[in-house]
PDB file of C-alpha atoms in Angstrom:
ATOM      1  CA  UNK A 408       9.338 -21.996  23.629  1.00 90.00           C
ATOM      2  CA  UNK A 409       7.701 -19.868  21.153  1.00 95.00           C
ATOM      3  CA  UNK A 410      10.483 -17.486  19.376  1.00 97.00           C
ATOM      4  CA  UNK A 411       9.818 -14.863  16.971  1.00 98.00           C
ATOM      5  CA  UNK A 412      12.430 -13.678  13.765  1.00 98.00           C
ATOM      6  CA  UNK A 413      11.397 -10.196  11.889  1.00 98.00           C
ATOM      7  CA  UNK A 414      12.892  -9.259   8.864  1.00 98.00           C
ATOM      8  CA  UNK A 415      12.584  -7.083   5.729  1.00 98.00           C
ATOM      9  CA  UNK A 416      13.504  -3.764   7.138  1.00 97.00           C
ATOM     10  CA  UNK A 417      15.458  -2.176   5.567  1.00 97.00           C
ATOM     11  CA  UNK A 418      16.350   1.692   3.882  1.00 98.00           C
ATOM     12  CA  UNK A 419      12.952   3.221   1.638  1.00 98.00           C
ATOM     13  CA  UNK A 420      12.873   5.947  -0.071  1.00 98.00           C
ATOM     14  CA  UNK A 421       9.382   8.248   1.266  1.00 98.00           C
ATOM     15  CA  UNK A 422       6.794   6.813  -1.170  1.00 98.00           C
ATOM     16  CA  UNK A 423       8.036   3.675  -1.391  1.00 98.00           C
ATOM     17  CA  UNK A 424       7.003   0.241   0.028  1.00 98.00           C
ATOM     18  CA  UNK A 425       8.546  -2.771   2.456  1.00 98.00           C
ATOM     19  CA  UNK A 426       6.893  -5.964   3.279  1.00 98.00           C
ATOM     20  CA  UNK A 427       8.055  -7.372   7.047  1.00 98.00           C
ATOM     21  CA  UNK A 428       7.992 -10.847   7.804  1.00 98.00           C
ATOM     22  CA  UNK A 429       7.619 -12.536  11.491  1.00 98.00           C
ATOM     23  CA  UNK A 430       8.616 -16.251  11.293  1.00 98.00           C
ATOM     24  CA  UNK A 431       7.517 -18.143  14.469  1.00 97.00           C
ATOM     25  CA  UNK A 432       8.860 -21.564  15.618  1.00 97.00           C
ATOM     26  CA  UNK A 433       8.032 -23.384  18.961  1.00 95.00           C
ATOM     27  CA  UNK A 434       4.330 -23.297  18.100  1.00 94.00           C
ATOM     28  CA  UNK A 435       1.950 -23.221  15.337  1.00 92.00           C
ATOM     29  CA  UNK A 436       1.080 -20.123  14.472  1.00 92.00           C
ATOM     30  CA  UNK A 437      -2.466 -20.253  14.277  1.00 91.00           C
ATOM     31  CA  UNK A 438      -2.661 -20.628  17.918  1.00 91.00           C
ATOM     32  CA  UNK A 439      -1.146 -17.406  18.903  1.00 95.00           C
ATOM     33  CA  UNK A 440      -2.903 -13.674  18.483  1.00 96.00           C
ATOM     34  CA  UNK A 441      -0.336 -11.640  16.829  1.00 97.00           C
ATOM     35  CA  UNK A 442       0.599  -7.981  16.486  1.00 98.00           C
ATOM     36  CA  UNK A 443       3.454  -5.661  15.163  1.00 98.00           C
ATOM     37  CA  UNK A 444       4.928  -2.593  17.232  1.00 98.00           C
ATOM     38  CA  UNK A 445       7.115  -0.096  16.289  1.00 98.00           C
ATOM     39  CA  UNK A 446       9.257   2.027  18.322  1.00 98.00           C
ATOM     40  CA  UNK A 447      10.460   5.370  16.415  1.00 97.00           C
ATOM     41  CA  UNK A 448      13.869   7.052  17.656  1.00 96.00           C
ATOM     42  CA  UNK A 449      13.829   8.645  20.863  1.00 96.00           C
ATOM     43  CA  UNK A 450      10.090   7.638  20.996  1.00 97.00           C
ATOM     44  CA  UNK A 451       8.078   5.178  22.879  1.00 97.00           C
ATOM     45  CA  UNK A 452       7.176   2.090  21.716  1.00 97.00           C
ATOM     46  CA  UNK A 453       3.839   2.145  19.488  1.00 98.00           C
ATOM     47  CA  UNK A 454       0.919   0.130  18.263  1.00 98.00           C
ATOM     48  CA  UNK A 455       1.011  -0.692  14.271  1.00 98.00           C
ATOM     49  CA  UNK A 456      -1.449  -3.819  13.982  1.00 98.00           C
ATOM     50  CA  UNK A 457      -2.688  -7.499  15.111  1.00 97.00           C
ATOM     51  CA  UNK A 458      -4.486 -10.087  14.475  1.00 95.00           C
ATOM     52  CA  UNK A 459      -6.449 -12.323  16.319  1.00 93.00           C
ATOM     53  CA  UNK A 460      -6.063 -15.796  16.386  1.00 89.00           C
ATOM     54  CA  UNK A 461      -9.135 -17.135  16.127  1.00 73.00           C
ATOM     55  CA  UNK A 462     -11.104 -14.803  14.172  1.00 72.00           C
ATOM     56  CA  UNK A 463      -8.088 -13.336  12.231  1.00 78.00           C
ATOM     57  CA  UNK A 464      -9.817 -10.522  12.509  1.00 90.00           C
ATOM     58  CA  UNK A 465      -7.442  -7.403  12.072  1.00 94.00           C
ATOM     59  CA  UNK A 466      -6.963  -3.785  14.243  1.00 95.00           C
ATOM     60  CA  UNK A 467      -4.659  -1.214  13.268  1.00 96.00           C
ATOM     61  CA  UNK A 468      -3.700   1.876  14.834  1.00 96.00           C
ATOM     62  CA  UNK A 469      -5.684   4.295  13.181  1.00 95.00           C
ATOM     63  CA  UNK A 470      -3.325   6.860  10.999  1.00 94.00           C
ATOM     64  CA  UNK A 471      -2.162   3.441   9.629  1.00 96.00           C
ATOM     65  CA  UNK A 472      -5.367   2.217   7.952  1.00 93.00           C
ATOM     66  CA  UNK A 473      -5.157   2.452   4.341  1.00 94.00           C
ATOM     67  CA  UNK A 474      -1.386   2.467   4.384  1.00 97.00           C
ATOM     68  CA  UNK A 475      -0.477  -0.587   6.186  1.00 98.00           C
ATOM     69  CA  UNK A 476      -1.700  -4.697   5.709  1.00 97.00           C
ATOM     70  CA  UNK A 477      -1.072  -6.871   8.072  1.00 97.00           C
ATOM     71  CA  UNK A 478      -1.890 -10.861   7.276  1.00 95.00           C
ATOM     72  CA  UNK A 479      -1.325 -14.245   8.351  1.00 94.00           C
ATOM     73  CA  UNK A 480      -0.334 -17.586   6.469  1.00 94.00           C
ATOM     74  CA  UNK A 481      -0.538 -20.162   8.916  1.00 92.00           C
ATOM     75  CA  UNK A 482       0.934 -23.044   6.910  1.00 94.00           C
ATOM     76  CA  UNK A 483       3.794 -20.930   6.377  1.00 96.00           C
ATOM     77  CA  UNK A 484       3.969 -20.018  10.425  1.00 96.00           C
ATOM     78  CA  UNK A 485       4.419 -16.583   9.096  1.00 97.00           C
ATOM     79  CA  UNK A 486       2.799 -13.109   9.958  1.00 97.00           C
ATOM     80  CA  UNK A 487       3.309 -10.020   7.506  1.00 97.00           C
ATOM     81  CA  UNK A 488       2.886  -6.601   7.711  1.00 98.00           C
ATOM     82  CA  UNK A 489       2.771  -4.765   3.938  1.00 98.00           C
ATOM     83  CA  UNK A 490       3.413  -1.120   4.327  1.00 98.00           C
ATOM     84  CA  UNK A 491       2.860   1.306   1.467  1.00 98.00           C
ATOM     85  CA  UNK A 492       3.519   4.924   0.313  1.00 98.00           C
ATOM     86  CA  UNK A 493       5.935   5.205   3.352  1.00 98.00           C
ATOM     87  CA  UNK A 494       6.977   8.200   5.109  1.00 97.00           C
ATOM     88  CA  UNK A 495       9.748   9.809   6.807  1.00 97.00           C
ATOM     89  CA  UNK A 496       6.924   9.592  10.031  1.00 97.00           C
ATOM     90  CA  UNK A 497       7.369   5.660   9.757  1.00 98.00           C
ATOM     91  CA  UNK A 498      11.019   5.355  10.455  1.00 98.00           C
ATOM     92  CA  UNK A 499      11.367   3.208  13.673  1.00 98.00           C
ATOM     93  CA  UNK A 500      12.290  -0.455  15.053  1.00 98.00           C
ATOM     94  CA  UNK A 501       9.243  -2.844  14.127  1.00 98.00           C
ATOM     95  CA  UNK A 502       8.491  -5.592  16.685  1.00 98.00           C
ATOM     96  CA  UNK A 503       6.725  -8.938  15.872  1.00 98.00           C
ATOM     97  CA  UNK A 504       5.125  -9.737  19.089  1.00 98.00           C
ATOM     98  CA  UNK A 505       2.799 -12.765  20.076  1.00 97.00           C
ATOM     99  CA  UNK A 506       0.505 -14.242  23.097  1.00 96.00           C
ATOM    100  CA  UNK A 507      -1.193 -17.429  22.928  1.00 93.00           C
ATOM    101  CA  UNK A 508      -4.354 -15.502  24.655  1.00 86.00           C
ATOM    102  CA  UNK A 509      -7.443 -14.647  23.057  1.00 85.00           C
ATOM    103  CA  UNK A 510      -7.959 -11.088  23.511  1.00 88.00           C
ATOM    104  CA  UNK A 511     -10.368  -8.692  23.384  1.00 88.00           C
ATOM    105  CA  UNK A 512     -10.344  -5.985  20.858  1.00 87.00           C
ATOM    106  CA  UNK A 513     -10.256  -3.331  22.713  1.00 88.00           C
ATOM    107  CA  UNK A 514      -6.801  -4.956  24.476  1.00 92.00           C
ATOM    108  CA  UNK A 515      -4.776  -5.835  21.083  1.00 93.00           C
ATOM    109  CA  UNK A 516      -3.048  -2.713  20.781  1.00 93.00           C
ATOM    110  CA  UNK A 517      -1.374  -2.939  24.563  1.00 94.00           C
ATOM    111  CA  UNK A 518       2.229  -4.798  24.670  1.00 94.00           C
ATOM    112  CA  UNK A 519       1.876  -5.669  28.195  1.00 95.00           C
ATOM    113  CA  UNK A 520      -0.404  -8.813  27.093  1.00 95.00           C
ATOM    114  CA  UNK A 521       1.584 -10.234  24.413  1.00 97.00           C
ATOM    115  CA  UNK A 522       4.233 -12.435  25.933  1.00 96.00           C
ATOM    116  CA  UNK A 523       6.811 -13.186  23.264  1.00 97.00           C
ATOM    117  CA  UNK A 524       8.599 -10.412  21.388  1.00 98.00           C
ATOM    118  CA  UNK A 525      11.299 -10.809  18.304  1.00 98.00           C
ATOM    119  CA  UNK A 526      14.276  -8.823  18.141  1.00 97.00           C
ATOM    120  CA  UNK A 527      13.029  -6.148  15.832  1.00 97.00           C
ATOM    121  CA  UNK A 528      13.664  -4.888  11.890  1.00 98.00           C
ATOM    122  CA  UNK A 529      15.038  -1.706  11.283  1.00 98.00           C
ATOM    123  CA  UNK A 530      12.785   0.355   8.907  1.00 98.00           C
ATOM    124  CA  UNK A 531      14.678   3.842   7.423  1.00 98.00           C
ATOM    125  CA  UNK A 532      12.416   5.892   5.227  1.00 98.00           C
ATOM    126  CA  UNK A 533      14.540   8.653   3.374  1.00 97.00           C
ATOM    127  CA  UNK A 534      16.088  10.151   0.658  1.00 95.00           C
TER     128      UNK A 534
END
């Protein structure tokens, strides 16, 4: 059973910057495509990033590009997501979210393929 653990969330002042970390266990790592959402109050639930699992080729929604990194280490079963010069905007739940499929580009930024889903991190940008 593949399970997913977020964490570095956390409060940020605007301008500032958070790295989040997605720890998987039940399966390697390298074997699953792998994506963050985010879900801002009141708000539905959003594409940030993924990346494939084969490729590691990356997509990101596209008012994040530039702002936001997401990466893989494999040996460490870990996926990241590095988000800089933060704004008030970016203040929401962040999911870690995974699916052992290989999928198509165009299909990467739609939850309903990716089958397992962490808990969430809390990200607060303000002053």
């Amino acid at each position: 059973q593949v399970q997913l653990l977020e964490s570095g969330g956390g409060l940020v002042q605007p301008g500032g910057s958070l790295r989040l970390s997605c720890v998987v266990t039940g399966r390697a790592s390298s074997g699953l495509t792998m994506a963050w959402f985010r879900q801002p109050p009141g708000k539905d639930r959003e594409f940030v990033a993924a990346v494939k699992r084969s490729s590691n080729m990356s997509s990101y929604k596209n008012s994040l590009k530039g702002r936001f990194t997401v990466s893989r280490d494999n040996a460490k079963n870990t996926l990241y997501l590095q988000m800089n010069s933060l704004e008030s905007e970016d203040t929401a739940a962040y999911y870690c979210a995974a699916t052992t499929g290989s999928l198509i580009t165009s299909s990467l930024a739609v939850d309903q393929w990716y089958d397992y889903w962490g808990q969430g991190t809390q990200v607060t940008v303000s002053s």
